[in-house]
CSV table of C-alpha atoms in Angstrom, one decimal:
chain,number,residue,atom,x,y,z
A,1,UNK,CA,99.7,53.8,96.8
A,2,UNK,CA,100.5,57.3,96.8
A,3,UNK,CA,97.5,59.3,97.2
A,4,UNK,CA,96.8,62.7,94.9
A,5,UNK,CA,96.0,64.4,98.2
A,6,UNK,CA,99.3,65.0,99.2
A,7,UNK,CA,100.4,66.9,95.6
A,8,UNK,CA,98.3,69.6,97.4
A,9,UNK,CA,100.6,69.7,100.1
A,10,UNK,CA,104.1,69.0,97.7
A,11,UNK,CA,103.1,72.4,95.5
A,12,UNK,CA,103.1,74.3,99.3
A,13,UNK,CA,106.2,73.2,99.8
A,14,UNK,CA,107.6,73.4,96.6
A,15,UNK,CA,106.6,77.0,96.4
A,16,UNK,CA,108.1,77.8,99.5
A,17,UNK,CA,110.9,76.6,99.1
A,18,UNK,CA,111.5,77.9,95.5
A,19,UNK,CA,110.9,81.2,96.9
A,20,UNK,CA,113.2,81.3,99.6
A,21,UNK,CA,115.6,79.9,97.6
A,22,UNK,CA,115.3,82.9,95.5
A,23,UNK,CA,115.5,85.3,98.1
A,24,UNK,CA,118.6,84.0,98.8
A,25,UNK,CA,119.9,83.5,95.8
A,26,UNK,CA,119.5,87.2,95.0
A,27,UNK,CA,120.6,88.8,98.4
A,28,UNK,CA,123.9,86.9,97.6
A,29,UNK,CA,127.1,88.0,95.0
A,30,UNK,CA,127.9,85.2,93.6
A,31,UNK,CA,127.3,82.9,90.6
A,32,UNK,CA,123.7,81.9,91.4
A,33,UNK,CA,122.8,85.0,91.7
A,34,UNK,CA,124.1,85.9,88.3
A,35,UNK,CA,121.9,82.7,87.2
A,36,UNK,CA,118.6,83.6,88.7
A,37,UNK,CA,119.1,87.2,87.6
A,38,UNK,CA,119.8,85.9,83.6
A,39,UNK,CA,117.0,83.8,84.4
A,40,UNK,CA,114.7,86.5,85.2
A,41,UNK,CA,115.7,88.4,82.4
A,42,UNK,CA,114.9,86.0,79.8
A,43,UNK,CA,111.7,85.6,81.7
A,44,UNK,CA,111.0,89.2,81.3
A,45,UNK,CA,111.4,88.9,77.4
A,46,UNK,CA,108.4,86.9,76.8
A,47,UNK,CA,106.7,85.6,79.3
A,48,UNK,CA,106.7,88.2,81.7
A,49,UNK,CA,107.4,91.4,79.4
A,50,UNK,CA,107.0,94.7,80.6
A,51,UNK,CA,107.9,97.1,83.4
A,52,UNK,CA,107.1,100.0,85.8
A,53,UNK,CA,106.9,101.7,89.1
A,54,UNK,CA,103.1,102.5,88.5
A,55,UNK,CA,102.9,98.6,88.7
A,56,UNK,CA,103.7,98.6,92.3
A,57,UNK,CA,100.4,100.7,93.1
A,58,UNK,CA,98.4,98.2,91.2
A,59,UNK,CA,99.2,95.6,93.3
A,60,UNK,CA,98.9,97.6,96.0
A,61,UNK,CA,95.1,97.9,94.3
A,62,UNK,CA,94.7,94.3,93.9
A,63,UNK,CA,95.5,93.8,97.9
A,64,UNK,CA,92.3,96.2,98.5
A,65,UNK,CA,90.1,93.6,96.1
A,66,UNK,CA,91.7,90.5,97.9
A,67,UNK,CA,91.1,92.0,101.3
A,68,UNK,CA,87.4,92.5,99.9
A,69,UNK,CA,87.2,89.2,99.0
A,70,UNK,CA,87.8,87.9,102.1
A,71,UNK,CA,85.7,89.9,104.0
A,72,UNK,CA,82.8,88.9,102.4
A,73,UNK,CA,83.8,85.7,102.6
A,74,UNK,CA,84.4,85.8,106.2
A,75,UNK,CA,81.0,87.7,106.8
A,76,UNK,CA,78.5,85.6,104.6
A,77,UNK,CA,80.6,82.4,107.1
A,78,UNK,CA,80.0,84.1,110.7
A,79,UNK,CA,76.3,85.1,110.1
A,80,UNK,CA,75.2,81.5,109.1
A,81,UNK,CA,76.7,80.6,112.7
A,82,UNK,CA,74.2,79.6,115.6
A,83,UNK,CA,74.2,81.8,118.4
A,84,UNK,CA,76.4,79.3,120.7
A,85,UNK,CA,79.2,78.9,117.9
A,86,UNK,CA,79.6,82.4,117.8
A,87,UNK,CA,81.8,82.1,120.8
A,88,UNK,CA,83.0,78.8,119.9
A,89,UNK,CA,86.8,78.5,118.5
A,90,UNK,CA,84.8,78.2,114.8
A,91,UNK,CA,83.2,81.7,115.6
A,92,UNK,CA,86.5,83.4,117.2
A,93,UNK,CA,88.3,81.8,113.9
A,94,UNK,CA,85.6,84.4,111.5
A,95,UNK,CA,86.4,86.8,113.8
A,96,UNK,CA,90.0,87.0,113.8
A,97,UNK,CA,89.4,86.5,109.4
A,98,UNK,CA,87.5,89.8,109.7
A,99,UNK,CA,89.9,91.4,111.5
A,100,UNK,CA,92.7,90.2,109.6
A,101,UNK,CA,91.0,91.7,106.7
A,102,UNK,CA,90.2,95.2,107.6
A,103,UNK,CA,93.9,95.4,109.0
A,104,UNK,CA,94.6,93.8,105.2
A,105,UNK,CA,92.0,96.4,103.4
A,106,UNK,CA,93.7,99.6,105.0
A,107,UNK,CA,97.1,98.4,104.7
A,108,UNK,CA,98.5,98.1,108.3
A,109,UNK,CA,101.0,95.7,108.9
A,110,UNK,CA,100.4,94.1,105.5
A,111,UNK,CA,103.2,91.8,105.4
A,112,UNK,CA,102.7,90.0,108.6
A,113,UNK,CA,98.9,89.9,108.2
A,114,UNK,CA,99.3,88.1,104.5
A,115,UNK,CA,101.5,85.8,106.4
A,116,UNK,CA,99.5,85.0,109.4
A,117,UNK,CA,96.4,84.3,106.2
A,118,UNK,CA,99.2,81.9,104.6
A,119,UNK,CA,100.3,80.5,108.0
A,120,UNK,CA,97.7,80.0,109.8
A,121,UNK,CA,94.0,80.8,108.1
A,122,UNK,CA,94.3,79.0,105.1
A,123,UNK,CA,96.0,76.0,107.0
A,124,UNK,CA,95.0,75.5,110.6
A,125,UNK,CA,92.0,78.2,110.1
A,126,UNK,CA,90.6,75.8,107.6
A,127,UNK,CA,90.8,72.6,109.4
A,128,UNK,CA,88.7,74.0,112.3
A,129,UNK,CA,86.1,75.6,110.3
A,130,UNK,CA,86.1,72.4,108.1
A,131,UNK,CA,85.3,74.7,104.9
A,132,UNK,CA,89.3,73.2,103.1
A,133,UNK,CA,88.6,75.3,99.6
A,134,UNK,CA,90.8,75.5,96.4
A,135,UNK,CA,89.9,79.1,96.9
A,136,UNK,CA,92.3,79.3,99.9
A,137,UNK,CA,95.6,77.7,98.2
A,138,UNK,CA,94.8,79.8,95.4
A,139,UNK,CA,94.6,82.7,98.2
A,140,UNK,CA,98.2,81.7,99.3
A,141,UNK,CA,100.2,81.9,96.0
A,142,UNK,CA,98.4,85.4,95.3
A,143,UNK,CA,99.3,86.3,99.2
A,144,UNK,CA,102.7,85.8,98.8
A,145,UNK,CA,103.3,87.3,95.6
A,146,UNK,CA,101.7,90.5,97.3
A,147,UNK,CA,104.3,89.8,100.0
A,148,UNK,CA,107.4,89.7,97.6
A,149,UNK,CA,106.2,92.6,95.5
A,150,UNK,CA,105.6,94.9,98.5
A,151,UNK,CA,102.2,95.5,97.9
A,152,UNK,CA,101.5,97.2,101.3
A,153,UNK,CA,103.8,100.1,100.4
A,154,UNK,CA,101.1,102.3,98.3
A,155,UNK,CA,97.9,103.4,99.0
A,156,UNK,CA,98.3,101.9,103.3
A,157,UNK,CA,99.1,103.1,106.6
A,158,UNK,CA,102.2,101.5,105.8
A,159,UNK,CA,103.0,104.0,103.4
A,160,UNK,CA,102.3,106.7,106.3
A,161,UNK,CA,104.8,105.4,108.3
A,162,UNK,CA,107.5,104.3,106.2
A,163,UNK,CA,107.3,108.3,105.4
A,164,UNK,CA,107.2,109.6,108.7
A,165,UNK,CA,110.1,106.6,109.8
A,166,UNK,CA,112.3,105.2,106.8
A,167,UNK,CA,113.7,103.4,109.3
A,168,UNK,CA,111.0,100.9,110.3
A,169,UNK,CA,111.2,99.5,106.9
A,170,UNK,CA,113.1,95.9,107.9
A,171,UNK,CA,110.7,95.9,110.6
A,172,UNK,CA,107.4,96.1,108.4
A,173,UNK,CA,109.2,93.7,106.2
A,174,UNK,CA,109.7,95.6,103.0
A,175,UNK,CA,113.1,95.9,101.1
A,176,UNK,CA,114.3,99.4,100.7
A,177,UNK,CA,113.8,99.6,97.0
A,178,UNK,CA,111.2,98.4,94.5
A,179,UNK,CA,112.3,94.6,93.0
A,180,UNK,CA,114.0,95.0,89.9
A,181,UNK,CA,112.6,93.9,86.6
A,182,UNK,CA,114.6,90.6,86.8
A,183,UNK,CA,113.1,90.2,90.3
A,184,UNK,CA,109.7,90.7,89.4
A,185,UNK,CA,109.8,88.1,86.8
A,186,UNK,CA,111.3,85.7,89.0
A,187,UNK,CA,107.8,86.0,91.3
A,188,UNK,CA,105.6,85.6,88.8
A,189,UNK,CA,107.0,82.5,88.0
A,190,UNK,CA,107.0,80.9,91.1
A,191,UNK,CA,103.6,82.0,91.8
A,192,UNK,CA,102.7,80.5,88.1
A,193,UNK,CA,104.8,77.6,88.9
A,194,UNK,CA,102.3,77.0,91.9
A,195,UNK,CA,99.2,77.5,89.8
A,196,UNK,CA,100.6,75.1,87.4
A,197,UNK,CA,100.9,72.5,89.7
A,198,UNK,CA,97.3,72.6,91.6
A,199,UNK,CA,96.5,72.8,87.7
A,200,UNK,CA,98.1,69.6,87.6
A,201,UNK,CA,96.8,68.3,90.4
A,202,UNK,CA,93.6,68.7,89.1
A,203,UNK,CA,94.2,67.2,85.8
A,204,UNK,CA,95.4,64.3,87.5
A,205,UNK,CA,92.0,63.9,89.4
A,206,UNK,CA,89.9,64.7,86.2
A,207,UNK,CA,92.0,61.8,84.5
A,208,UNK,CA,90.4,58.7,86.8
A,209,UNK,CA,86.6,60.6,86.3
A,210,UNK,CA,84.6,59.5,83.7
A,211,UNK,CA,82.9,62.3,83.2
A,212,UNK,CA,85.5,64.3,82.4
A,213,UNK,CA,87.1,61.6,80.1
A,214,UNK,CA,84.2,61.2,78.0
A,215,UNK,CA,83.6,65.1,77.5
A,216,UNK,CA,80.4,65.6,79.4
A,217,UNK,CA,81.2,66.7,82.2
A,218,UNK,CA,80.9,70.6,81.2
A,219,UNK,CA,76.7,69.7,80.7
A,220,UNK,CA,76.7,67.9,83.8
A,221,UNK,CA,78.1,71.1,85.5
A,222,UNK,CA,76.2,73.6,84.0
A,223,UNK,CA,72.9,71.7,84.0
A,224,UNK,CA,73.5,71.1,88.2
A,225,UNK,CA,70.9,73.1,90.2
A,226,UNK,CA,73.4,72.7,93.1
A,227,UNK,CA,76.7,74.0,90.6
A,228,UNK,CA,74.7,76.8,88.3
A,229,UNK,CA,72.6,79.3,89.1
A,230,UNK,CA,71.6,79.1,85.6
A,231,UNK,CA,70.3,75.5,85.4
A,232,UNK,CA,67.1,75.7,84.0
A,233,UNK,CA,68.3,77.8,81.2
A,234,UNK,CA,71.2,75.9,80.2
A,235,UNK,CA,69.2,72.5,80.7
A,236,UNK,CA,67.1,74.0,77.7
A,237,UNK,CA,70.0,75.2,75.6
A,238,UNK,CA,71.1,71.6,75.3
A,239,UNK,CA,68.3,70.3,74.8
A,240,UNK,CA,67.4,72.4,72.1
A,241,UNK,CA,70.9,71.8,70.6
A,242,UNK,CA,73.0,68.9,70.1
A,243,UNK,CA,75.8,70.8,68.7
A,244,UNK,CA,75.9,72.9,72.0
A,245,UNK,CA,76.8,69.7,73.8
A,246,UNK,CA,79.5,69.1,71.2
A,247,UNK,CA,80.8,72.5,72.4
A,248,UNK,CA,81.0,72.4,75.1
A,249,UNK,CA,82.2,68.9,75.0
A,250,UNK,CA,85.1,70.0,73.3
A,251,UNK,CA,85.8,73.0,75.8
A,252,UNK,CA,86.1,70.0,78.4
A,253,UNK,CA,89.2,68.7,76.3
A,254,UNK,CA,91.1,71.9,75.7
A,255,UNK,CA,90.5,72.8,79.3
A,256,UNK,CA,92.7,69.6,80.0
A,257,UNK,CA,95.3,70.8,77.8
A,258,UNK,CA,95.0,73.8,79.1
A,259,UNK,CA,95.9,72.5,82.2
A,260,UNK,CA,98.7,70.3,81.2
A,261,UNK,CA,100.9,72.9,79.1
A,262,UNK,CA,100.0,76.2,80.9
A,263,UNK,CA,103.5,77.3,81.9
A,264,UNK,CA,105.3,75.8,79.0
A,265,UNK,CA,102.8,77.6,76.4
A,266,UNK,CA,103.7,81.1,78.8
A,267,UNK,CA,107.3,80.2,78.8
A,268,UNK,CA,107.4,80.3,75.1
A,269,UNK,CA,105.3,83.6,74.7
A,270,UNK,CA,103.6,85.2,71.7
A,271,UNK,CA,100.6,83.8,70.6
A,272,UNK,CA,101.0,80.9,72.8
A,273,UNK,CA,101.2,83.0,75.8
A,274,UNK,CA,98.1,85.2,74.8
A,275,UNK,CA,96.0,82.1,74.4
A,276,UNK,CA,96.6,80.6,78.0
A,277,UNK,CA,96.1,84.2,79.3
A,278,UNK,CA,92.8,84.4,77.2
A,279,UNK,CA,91.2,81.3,77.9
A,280,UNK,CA,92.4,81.5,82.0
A,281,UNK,CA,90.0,84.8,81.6
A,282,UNK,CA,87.4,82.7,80.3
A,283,UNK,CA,87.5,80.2,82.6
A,284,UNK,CA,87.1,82.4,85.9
A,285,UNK,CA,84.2,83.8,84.1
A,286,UNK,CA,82.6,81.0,84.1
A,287,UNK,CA,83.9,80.1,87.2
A,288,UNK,CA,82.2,83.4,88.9
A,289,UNK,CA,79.0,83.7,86.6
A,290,UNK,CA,77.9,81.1,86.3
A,291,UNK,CA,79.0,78.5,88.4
A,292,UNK,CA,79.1,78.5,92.7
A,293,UNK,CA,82.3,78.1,93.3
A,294,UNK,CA,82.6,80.6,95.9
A,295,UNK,CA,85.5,83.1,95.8
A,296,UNK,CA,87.6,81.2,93.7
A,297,UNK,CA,87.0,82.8,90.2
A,298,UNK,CA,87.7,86.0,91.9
A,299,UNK,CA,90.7,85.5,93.0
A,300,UNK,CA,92.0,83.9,89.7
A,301,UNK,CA,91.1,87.0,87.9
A,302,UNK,CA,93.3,88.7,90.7
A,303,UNK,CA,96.2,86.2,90.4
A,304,UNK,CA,95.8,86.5,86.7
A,305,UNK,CA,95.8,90.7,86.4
A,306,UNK,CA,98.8,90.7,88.7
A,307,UNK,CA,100.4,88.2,86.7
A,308,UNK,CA,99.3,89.1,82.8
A,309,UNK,CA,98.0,92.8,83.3
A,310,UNK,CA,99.8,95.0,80.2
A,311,UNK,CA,102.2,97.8,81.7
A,312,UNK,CA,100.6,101.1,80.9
A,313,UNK,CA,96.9,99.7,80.3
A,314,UNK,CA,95.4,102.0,82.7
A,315,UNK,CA,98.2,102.6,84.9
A,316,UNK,CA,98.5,106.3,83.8
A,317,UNK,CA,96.3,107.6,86.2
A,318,UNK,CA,97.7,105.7,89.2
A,319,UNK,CA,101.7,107.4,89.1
A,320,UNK,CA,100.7,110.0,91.6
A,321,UNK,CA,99.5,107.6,93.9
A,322,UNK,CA,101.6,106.5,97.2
């Protein structure tokens, strides 16, 4: 019987190979090319509306947060170590995290450091720490969308020395000119696409547990001293109210749907679009407030303001930047 496990493993694939295939498709002049680029404009009209150069620098932005993220990550890992596994392979492993993410942070060699994290940290890295996390696959789609969109060219020692050596820019990995509209839209999808499908993935686990099928599995959660911080508190909300178990029964249920028709419901845009965009920010909320889940509802809300983030909203002030 084919085991759900190895979806995990068909949506790294799949993304992979959707995005080289783009890649190629676009670098060539020919038909697909025309296809892809249609593609990406129709993409652009609703699902993915919206364009400028200042967007560039917020990604460029968002790399800084992610390589935050990690750091922490990293750190709050390597001091729980015992002495002797700090010079184990687990403690070398933290190590070369933390100095993957300063490198990361500061912008030097950005492309080949977010592809030793996809490569190599959140694959073999994982395995020999034995911490596998949703976190990291998440990590992966938002790491290679920074790859594709360049975000190492703003705000990096990159940026230095594409200025002082135009020339190096094949070798640092990054096009000569920012991706076109068409292009952009084309990334967002396949890192949606990828999010869709652990989405799925997920939905297809939560379909053979009970607790999700019979609604209560958002009290269980929330009422978990090991899942919430909040416990104790929410343990007496419910009991003080039947009708907030209803709720957030009910939540349970649209969260499924949620995850079922999340890119078809972006594809078709408008108010559709706003409410997947709208509850997704709800849901890392309550995946970073007040649920331990590690780093994960961070780097949704990341994922989610490089995908959804308006074109102007607050961009203004970030046009001078390079």
């Amino acid at each position: 019987m084919f085991s759900l496990v190895y979806l995990k493993y068909l949506y790294i694939f799949l993304s992979f190979v959707l995005t080289f295939g783009l890649m190629q498709a676009l670098a060539r002049q020919n038909n697909i090319r025309i296809f892809f680029e249609e593609f990406g404009s129709k993409l652009s009209q609703k699902a993915f509306p919206g364009y400028s150069q200042t967007t560039f620098n917020l990604y460029s932005l968002l790399r800084i947060f992610f390589a935050v993220i990690i750091l922490l990550q990293a750190w709050n890992a390597s001091i729980l170590l015992l002495p002797n596994e700090r010079f184990e392979l687990v403690g070398i492993i933290y190590g070369v995290e933390l100095i993957a993410g300063i490198f990361l942070f500061f912008g030097f060699f950005t492309q080949y450091i977010l592809i030793f994290f996809i490569g190599f940290m959140w694959q073999v890295g994982e395995k020999i720490t034995e911490i596998p996390t949703l976190g990291h696959d998440i990590s992966a789609i938002l790491a290679l969308f920074l790859i594709l969109s360049g975000a190492g060219r703003n705000i990096s020692i990159d940026s230095l020395i594409l200025h002082h050596a135009p020339k190096l820019h094949p070798y640092l990995l990054y096009r000569k000119c920012l991706p076109s509209q068409s292009a952009l839209s084309l990334y967002k999808f396949a890192a949606l696409l990828s999010y869709w499908l652990i989405c799925c993935y997920s939905l297809g686990t939560h379909l053979n547990e009970e607790a999700w099928m019979t609604g209560v599995a958002a009290p269980l959660l929330l009422t978990n001293n090991f899942m919430s911080p909040f416990h104790e508190t929410f343990s007496a909300i419910f009991l003080a109210s039947p009708l907030t178990v209803s709720i957030s029964r009910i939540t349970i249920y649209v969260m499924m749907a949620w995850y079922a028709l999340l890119l078809p419901l972006v594809l078709m845009g408008g108010l559709f679009r706003t409410f997947v965009v709208t509850w997704g920010v709800l849901f890392f909320i309550l995946s970073t407030f007040l649920l331990s889940l590690g780093s994960l509802g961070e780097v949704e809300f990341l994922l989610w303001i490089a995908l959804f983030w308006p074109t102007g909203w607050g961009l203004k002030g970030l046009k001078e930047i390079h």
